[in-house]
CSV table of C-alpha atoms in Angstrom, one decimal:
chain,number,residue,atom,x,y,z
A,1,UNK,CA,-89.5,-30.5,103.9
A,2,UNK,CA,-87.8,-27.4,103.0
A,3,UNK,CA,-84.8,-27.7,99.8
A,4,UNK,CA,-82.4,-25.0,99.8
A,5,UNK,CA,-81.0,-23.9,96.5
A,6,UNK,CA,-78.3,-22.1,96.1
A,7,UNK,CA,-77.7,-18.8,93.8
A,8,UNK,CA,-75.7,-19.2,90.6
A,9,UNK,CA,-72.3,-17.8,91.9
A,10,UNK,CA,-72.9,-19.7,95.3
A,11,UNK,CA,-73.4,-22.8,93.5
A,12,UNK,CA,-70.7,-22.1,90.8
A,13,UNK,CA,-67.9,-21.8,93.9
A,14,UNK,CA,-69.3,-25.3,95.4
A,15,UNK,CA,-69.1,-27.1,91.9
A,16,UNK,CA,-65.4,-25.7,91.0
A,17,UNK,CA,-64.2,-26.7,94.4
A,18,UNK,CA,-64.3,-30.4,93.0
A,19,UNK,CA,-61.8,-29.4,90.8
A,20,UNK,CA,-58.9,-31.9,92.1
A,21,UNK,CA,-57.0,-32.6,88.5
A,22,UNK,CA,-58.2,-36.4,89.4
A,23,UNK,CA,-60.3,-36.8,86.5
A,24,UNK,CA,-63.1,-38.3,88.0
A,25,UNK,CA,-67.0,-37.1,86.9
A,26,UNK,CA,-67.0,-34.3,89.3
A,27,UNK,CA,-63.5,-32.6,88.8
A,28,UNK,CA,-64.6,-32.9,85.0
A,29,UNK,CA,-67.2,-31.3,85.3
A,30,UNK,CA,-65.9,-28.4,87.8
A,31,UNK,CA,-63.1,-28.1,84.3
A,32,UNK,CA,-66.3,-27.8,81.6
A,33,UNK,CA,-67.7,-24.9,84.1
A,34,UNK,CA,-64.5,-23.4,84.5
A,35,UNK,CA,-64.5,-23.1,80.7
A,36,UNK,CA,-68.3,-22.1,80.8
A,37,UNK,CA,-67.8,-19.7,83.1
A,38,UNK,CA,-64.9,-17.9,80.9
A,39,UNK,CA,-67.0,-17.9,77.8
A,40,UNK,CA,-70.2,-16.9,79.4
A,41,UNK,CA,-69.5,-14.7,82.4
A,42,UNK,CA,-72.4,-14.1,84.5
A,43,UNK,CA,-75.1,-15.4,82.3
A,44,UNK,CA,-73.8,-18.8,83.3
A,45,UNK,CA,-75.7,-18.2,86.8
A,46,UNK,CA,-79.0,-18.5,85.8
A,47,UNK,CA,-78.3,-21.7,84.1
A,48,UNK,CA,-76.6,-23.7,87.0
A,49,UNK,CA,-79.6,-22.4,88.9
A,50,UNK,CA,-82.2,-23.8,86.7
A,51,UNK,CA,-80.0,-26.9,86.3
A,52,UNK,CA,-80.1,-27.4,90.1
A,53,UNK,CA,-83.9,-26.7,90.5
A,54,UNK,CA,-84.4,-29.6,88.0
A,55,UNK,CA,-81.8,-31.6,89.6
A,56,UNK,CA,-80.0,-31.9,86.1
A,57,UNK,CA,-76.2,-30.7,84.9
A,58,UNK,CA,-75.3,-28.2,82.3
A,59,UNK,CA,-73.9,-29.7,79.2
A,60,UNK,CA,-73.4,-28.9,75.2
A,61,UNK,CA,-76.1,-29.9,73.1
A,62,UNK,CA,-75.4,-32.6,70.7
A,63,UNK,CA,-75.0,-30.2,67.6
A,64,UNK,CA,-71.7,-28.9,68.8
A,65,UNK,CA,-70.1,-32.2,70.7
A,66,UNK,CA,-70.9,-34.4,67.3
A,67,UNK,CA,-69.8,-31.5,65.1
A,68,UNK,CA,-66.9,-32.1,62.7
A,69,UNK,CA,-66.4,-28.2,63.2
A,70,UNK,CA,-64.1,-27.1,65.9
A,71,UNK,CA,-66.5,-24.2,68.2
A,72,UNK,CA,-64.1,-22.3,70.4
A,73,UNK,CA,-67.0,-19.9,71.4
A,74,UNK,CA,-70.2,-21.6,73.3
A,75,UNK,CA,-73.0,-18.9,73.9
A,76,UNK,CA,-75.9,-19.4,76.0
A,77,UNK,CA,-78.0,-21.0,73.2
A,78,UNK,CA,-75.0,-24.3,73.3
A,79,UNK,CA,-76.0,-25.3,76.4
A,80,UNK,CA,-78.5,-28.0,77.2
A,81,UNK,CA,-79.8,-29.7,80.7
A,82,UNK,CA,-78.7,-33.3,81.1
């Protein structure tokens, strides 16, 4: 059985082609790497590729989602595998 995986910018253009304004899991989640992609730039790549080798989806760690501090500035070191 042979998998193909995609490369980061590749995969990036497939996910944010769900973007739809529906709000349904996928076009939010095509919005959250729209806004990754800003912040990050390039770097994000690597991660969508390690998070489709594991079969998992980028997300923020817990630390800055059940902060009572506003982050307007995620670095690589925000991100977690879900």
């Amino acid at each position: 059985m042979y998998i193909c995986f995609m490369e980061g910018k590749e995969l990036l253009n497939e996910l944010l082609s769900k973007r739809d304004y529906s709000g349904n899991e996928a076009d939010e989640y095509a919005q959250f790497l729209s806004t990754l992609m800003v912040q990050l730039g390039e770097k994000l790549y690597p991660l969508l590729e390690k998070a489709q080798s594991e079969s998992k989806r980028l997300a923020l760690k817990p630390s800055i989602t059940e902060s009572d501090i506003l982050v307007d500035e995620y670095t690589v070191s925000d991100i977690t595998f879900i």
